[in-house]
Amino acid sequence: MIRKHIPSDLEPILEIWYQSSTLAHPFLEDNFVEQVKTAMRDMYIPGSETWVYEENNNILGFISMMDNEIGGLFVLPNHHGNGIGTQLVNFIKPMHKRLEVEVFDKNTIGRAFYDKYGFEQMNHYFHKDSNQDVLRLKLDNLK
């Protein structure tokens, strides 16, 4: 079931983010990861529209939207490949004419997901804080 997150979901959301991010982003420096974790807790989750995928009272994944941008899409690693990420994108897709997302160039897990879903590259840039190349992707004509 997909539902809007509630404040008590914050810790499970952060744990999903941490496990998935660690798997997808082994190239990130620890201090950057800690900065992002703090920002997730204090700014990103409270400042975005976040929905969780829940099964048997356990949150297995989430998607956070900032307008039409996917600010975060993460699924517990042991549930990758089960269609949860696709269900989350399918859930929010009808709400937007275009979806956009940024993904690290070295994030092969995220890039494979977005490629399979049909996202196309808009541009790329160097992200100074993470010292990484980032791709900006889009998915058009949704309504």
Short mmCIF file of C-alpha atoms in Angstrom, two decimals, residues 32 125-132 134:
data_model
loop_
_atom_site.label_atom_id
_atom_site.label_comp_id
_atom_site.label_asym_id
_atom_site.label_seq_id
_atom_site.Cartn_x
_atom_site.Cartn_y
_atom_site.Cartn_z
CA PHE A 32 29.01 14.27 2.81
CA TYR A 125 27.02 19.02 -14.17
CA PHE A 126 29.73 18.67 -11.57
CA HIS A 127 28.41 18.77 -7.99
CA LYS A 128 31.13 20.47 -5.97
CA ASP A 129 29.94 19.38 -2.47
CA SER A 130 30.00 15.68 -3.35
CA ASN A 131 32.87 15.96 -5.86
CA GLN A 132 30.74 13.95 -8.32
CA VAL A 134 25.38 14.46 -11.68
#
